[in-house]
Structure formats: C-alpha cells, structure tokens
mmCIF file of C-alpha atoms in Angstrom:
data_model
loop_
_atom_site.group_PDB
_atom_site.id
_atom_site.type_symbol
_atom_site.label_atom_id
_atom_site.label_comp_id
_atom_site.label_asym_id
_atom_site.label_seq_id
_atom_site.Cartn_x
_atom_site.Cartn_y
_atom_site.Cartn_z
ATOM 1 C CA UNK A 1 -17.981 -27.718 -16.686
ATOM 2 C CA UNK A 2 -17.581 -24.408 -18.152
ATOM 3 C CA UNK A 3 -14.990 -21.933 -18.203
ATOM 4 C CA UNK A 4 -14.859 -18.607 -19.743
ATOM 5 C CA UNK A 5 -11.442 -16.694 -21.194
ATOM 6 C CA UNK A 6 -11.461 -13.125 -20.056
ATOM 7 C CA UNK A 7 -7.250 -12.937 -20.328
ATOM 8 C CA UNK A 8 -7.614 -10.230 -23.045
ATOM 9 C CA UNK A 9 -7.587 -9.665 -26.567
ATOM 10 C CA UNK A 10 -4.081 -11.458 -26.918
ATOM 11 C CA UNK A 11 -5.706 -14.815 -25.746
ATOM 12 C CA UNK A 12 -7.757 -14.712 -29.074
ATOM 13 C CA UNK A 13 -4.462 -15.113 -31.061
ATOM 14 C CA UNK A 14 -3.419 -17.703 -28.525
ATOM 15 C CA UNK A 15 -6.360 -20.059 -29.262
ATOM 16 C CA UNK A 16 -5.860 -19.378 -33.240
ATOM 17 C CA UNK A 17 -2.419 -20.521 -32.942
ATOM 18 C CA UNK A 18 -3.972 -23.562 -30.452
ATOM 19 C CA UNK A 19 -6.214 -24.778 -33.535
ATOM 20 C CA UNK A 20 -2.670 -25.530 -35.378
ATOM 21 C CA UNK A 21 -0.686 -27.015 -32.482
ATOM 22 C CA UNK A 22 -0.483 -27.646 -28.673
ATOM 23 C CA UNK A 23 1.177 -24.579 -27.180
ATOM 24 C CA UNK A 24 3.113 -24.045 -24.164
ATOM 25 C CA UNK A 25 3.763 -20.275 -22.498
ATOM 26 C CA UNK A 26 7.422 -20.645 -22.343
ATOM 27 C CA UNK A 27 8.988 -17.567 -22.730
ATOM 28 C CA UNK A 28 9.464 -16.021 -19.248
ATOM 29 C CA UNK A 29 10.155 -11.930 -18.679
ATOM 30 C CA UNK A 30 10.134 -10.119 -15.248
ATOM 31 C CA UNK A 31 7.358 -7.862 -16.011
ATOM 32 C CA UNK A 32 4.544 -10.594 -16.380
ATOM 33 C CA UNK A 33 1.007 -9.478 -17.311
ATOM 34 C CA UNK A 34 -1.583 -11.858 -16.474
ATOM 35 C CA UNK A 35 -3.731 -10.597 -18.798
ATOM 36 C CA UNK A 36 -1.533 -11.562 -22.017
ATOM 37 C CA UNK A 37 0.331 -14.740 -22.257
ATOM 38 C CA UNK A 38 3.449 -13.588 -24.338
ATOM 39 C CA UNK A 39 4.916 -15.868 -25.452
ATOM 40 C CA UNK A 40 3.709 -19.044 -27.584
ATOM 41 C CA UNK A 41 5.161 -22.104 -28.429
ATOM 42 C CA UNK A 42 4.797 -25.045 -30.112
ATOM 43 C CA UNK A 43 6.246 -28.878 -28.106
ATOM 44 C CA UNK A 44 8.894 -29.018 -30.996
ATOM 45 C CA UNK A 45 11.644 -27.350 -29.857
ATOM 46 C CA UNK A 46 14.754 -26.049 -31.838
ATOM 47 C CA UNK A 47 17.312 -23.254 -31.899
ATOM 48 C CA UNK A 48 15.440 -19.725 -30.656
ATOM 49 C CA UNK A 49 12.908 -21.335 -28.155
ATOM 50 C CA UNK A 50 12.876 -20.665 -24.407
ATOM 51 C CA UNK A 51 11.409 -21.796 -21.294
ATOM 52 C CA UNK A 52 10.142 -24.180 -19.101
ATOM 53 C CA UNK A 53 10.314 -26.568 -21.553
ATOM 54 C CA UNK A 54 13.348 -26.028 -22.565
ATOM 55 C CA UNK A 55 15.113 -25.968 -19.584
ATOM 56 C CA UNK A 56 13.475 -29.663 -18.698
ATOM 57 C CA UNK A 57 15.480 -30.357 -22.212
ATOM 58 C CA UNK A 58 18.921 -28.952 -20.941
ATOM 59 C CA UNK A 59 18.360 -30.603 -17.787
ATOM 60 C CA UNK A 60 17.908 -33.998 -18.910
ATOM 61 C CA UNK A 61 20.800 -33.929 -21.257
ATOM 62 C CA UNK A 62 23.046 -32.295 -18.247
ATOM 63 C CA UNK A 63 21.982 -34.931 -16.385
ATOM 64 C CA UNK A 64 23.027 -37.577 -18.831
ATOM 65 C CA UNK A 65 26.640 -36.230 -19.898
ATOM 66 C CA UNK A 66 25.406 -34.566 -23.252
ATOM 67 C CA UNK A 67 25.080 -30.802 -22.243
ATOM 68 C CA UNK A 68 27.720 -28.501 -20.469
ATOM 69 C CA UNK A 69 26.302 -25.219 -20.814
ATOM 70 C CA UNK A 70 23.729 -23.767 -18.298
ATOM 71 C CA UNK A 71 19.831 -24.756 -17.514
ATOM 72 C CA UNK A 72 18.437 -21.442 -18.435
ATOM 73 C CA UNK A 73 15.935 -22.254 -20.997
ATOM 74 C CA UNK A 74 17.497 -20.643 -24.047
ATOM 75 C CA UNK A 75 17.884 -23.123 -26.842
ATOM 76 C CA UNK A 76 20.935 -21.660 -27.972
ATOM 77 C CA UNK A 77 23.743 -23.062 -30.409
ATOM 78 C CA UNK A 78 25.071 -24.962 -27.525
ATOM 79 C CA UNK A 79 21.719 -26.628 -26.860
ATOM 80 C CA UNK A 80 21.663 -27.356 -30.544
ATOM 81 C CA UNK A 81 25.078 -29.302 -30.535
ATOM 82 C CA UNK A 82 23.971 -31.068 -26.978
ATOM 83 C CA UNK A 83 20.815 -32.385 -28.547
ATOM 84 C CA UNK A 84 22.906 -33.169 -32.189
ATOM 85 C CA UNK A 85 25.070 -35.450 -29.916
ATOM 86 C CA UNK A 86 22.242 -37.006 -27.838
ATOM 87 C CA UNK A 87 20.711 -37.759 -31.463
ATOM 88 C CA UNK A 88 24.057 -39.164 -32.988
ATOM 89 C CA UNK A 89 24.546 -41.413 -30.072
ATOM 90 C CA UNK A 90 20.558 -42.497 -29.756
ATOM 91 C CA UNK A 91 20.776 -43.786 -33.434
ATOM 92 C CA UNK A 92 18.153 -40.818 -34.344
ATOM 93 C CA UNK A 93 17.520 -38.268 -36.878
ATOM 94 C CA UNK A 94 20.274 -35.500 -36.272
ATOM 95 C CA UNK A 95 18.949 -32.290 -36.678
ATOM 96 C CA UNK A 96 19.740 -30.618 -33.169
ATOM 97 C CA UNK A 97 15.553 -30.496 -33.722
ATOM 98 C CA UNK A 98 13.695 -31.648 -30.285
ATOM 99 C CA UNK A 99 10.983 -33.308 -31.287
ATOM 100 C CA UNK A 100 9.012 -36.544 -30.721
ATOM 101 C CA UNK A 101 11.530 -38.697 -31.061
ATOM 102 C CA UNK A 102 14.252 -36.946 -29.410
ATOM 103 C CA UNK A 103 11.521 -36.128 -26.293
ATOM 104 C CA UNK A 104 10.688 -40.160 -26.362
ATOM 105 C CA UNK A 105 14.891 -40.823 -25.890
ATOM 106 C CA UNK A 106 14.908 -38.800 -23.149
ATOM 107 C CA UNK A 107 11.418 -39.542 -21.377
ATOM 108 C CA UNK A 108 10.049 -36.562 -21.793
ATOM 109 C CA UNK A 109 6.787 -38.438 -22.064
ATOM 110 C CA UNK A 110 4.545 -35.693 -21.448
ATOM 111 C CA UNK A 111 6.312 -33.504 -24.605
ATOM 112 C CA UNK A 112 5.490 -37.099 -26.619
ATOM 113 C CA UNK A 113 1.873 -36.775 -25.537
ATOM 114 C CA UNK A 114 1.133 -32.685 -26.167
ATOM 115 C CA UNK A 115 2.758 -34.088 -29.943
ATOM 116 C CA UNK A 116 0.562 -37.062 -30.435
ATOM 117 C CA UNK A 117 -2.507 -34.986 -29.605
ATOM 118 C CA UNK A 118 -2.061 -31.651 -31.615
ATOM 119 C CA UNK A 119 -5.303 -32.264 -33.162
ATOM 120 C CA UNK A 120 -7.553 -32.697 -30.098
ATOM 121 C CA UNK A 121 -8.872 -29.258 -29.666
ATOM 122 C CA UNK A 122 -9.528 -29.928 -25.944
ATOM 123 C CA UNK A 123 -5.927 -30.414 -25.195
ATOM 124 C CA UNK A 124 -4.534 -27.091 -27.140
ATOM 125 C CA UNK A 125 -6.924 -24.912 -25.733
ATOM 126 C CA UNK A 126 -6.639 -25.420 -22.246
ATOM 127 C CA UNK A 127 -5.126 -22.669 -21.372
ATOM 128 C CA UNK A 128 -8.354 -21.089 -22.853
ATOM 129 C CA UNK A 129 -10.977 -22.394 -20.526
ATOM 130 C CA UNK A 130 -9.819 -20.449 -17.143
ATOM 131 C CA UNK A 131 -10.001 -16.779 -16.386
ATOM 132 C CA UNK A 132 -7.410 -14.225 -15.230
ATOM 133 C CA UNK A 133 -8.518 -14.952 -11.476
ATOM 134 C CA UNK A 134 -8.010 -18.905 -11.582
ATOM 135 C CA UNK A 135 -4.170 -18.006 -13.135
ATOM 136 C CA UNK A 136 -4.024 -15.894 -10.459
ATOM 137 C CA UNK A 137 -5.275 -17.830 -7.615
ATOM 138 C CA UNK A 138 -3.135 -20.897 -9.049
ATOM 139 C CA UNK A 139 0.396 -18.827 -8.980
ATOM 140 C CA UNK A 140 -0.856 -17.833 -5.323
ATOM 141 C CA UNK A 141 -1.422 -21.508 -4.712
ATOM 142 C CA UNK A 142 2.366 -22.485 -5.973
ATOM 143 C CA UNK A 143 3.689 -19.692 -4.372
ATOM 144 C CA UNK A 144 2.057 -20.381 -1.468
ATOM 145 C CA UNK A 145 3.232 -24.414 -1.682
ATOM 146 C CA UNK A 146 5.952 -24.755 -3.521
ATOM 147 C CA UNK A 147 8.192 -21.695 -3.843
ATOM 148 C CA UNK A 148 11.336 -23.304 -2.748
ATOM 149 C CA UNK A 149 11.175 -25.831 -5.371
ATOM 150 C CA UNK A 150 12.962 -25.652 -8.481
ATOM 151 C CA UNK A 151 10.384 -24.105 -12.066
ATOM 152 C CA UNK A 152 9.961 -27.636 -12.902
ATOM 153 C CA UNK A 153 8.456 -28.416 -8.907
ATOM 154 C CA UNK A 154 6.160 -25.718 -9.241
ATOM 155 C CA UNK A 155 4.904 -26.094 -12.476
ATOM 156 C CA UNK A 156 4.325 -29.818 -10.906
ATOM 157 C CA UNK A 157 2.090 -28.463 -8.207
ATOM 158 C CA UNK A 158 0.082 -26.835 -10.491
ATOM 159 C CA UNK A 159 -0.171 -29.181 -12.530
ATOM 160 C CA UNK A 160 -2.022 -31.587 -9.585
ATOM 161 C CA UNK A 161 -4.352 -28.913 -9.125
ATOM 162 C CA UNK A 162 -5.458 -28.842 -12.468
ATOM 163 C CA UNK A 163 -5.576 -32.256 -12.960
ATOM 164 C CA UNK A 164 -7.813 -32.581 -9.760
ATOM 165 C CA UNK A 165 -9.919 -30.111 -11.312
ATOM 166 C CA UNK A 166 -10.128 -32.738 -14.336
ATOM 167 C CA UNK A 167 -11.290 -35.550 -11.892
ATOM 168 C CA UNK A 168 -14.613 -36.330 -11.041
ATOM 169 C CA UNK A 169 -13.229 -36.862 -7.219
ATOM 170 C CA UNK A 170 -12.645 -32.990 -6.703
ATOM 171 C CA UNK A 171 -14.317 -29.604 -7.153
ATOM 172 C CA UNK A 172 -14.335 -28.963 -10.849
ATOM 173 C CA UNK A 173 -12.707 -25.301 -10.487
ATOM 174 C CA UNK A 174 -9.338 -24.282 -9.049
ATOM 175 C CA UNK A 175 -11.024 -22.102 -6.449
ATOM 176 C CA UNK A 176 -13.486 -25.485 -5.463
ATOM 177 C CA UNK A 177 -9.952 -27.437 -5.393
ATOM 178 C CA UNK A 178 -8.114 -25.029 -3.692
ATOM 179 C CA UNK A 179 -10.147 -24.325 -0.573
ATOM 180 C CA UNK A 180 -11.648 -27.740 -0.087
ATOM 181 C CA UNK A 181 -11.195 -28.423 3.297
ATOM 182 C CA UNK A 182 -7.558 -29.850 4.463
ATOM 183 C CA UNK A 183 -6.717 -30.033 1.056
ATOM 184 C CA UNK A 184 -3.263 -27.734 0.988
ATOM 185 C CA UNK A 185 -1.591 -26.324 4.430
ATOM 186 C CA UNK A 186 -0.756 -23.475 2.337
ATOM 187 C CA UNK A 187 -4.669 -22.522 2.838
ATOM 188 C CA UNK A 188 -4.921 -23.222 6.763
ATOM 189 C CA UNK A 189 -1.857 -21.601 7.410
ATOM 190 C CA UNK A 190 -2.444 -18.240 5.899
ATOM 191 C CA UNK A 191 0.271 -18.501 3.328
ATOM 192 C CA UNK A 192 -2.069 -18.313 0.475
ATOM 193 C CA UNK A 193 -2.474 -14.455 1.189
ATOM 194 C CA UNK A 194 0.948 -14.150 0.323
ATOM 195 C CA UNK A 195 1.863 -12.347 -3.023
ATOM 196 C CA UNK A 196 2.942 -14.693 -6.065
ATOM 197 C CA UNK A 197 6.418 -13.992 -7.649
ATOM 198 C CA UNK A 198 7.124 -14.017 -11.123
ATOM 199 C CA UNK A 199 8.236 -17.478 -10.860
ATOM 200 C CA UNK A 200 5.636 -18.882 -9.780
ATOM 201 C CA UNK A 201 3.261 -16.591 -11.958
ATOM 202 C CA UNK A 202 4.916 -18.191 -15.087
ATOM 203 C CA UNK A 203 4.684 -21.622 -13.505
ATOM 204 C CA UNK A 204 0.680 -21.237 -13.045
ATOM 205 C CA UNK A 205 1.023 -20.030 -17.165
ATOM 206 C CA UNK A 206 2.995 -23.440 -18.007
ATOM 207 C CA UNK A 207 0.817 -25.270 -16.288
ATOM 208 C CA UNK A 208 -2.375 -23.956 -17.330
ATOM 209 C CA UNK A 209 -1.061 -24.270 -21.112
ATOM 210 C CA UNK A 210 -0.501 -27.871 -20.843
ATOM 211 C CA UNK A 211 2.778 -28.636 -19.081
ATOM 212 C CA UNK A 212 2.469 -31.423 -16.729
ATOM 213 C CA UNK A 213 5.897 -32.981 -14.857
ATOM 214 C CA UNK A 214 3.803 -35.192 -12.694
ATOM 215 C CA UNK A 215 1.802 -37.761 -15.858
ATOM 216 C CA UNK A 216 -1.317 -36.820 -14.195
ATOM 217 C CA UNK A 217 -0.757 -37.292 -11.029
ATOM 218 C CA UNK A 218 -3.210 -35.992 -8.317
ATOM 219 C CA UNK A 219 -1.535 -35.728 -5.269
ATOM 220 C CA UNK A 220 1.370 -34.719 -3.693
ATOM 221 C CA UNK A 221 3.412 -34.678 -0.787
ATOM 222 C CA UNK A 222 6.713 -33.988 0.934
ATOM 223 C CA UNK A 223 7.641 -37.579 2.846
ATOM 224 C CA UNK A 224 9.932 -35.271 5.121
ATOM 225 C CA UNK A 225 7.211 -33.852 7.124
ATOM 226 C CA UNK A 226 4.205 -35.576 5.492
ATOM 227 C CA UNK A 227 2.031 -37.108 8.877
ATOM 228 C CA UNK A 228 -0.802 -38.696 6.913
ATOM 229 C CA UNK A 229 -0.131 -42.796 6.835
ATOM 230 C CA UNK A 230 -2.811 -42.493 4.175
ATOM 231 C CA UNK A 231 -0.881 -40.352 1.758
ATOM 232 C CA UNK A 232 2.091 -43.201 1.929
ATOM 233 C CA UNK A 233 -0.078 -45.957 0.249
ATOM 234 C CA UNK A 234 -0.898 -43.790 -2.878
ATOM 235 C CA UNK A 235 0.978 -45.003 -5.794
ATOM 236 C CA UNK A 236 4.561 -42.665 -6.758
ATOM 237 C CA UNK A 237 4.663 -41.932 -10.139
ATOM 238 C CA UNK A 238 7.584 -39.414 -9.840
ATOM 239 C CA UNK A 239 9.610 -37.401 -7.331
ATOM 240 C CA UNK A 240 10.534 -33.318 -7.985
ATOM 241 C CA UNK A 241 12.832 -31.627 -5.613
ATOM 242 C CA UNK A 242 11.510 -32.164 -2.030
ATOM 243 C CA UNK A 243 7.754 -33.604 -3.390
ATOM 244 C CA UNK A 244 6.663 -36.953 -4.027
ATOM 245 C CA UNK A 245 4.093 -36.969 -6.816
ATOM 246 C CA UNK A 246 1.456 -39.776 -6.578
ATOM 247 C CA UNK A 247 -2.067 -40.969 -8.135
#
C-alpha cells in the first residue's frame, strides 16, 4: 500500500523532524490549513506544549485529585506543579517533565508506545503517507460520527478508521474504509456531506500523526442505540464519551 504526501512544502519539515522523534499535531488554532500541519510535537511533554495530548494529561490527573486548573491543553505552570505532585506521590523522577514514566503511572499507554518506538520510521511518519483529501475526508468522517463527543472521542473515531485501514480485513485507504458498504451510518444517512469543524479537522490531524485513544481498536459503537447483536460479542477494550471501543 502506497500513499503519497501532497500536504505542502511544510510537511517536508514535518517528516525531518519525524526521523528524530514520533510527532503529534497538537497545537490547535481556529484558522486550520489542511495543507500545513502547524504545529509539531514530540510525546514528551513539559511546560510550553499544547494539545490533544496534553489535555488527555490534565484530564487524567483531574480525574485522579492531582490537577485543579482547567483541561485546555496548555501545559502551563499549573500543569507543571500537577504533574510534580503526581511524580512525588508515584515514587518517580520529579521534574514536572511528562514522559515515559510519568505516561506509564497514569496509563497513558499509547504515549508509552509512540516513546518506545521513536526509531521505527514507519510509526513517525505516518502522518506522511496520506494526502490532503484523506485528512479531509477523515475530519468529514468524525464530524460526520462523532461531533458530540468530547476531542479525545473524536480523535478515537479516527483513530478506528485508520487502524482499519492498517488491517488486512478492510479497504487499505480511508476512502475504501469509509464507503464500504454499512460500514458508518454517517455515510447512509447523508451526514458525511456535512462540513467538518475545526474540531474535528484537528482531530483527523491527531489522529493521522499517531494519536490513538482506542489501543488499536477497530470498531466502535454506541450500546445506546447500537441494534447489531453482532457488534455486542466483540471484545471492549475501552469506552470514550457515548462509544464503546472494541477489537
């Protein structure tokens, strides 16, 4: 399977910066370009990062008692102290630094994995094998899915399309996953002529750079409205917002 990178000349420092170090797209503005990812990032995270990321970080140590501030994705001083007191009282290093050990504490597995395999050049230049029109179609396809979800749900959903486009079960390009028949009701019903957002533009980004809430999973499904007995018997590996993610 091959992909080309047409996403512009700013993709070429993207994939230099990919030879050093998995990267995520995690700095989010309003006026997204598809054609230049803006932002890069490494998986360690410390004071001055931002995104999706990050706020999966904040959330975690919210969740847990250790953070007060808000889930915005700024690692800010306050972030800093949150993750210096998660570290104090985890018996680790305590340099308010997120990194693999801090991301293993706090089961951020999939942080732990983009770390273990910086030097495998297939996993830190993934963003580089798809073109503008698979980012494109892919935000329409979260938009379409999962826009009431929170950034981490619909970075999840994107996520299970890519990774179907990694299995040898599916179509091996997002359009061939996307439109295979009864594969998303977002397709049958129409709503994947509807216009992406911002959100779920930078989702498609995070996604496509490597992020990956659901461990590989390759289906989904919202157990609320879900009619398929089938889809019940597939094995849960996590559940985001309303979806339950499943391989």
């Amino acid at each position: 399977m091959k992909k080309a990178l047409r996403i512009g000349a700013a993709s070429v420092a993207i994939a230099a910066v990919a030879t050093v170090g998995a990267v995520f797209n995690l700095g989010h503005t309003d006026d997204y370009d598809f054609a230049v990812s803006p932002y890069v990032q490494t998986a360690v995270l410390k004071q001055g990062a931002t995104g999706g990321e990050v706020k999966e970080l904040q959330r975690r140590l919210k969740q847990w008692g250790y953070y007060s501030g808000s889930v915005d994705g700024v690692y800010g001083p306050q972030t800093v102290e949150a993750v210096k007191y998660f570290q104090r009282k985890n018996g680790l290093t305590v340099d308010g630094i997120a990194g693999r050990s801090t991301f293993a504490a706090l089961g951020m597995n999939d942080s732990v994995k983009v770390l273990d395999n910086q030097g495998s050049s297939n996993k830190n230049q993934s963003s580089s094998n798809y073109t503008s029109s698979d980012l494109y179609l892919l935000a329409k396809t979260i938009y379409a899915e999962a826009r009431g979800e929170s950034y981490t749900g619909q970075v999840a959903v994107g996520a299970v399309i890519l990774n179907r486009v990694k299995s040898s079960a599916f179509p091996n390009t997002i359009a061939g996953v996307v439109y295979q028949k009864g594969a998303f009701t977002a397709v049958s019903d129409g709503q994947i002529n509807l216009e992406p957002d911002n959100t779920a533009k930078n989702a498609a980004q995070d996604a496509l750079n490597g992020w990956d809430p659901t461990y590989g999973c390759i289906y989904y499904y919202n157990p609320a409205v879900a009619t398929s007995s089938w889809i019940f018997s597939r094995k849960t590996v996590t559940t985001i917002g309303k979806h339950v993610f499943a391989v």
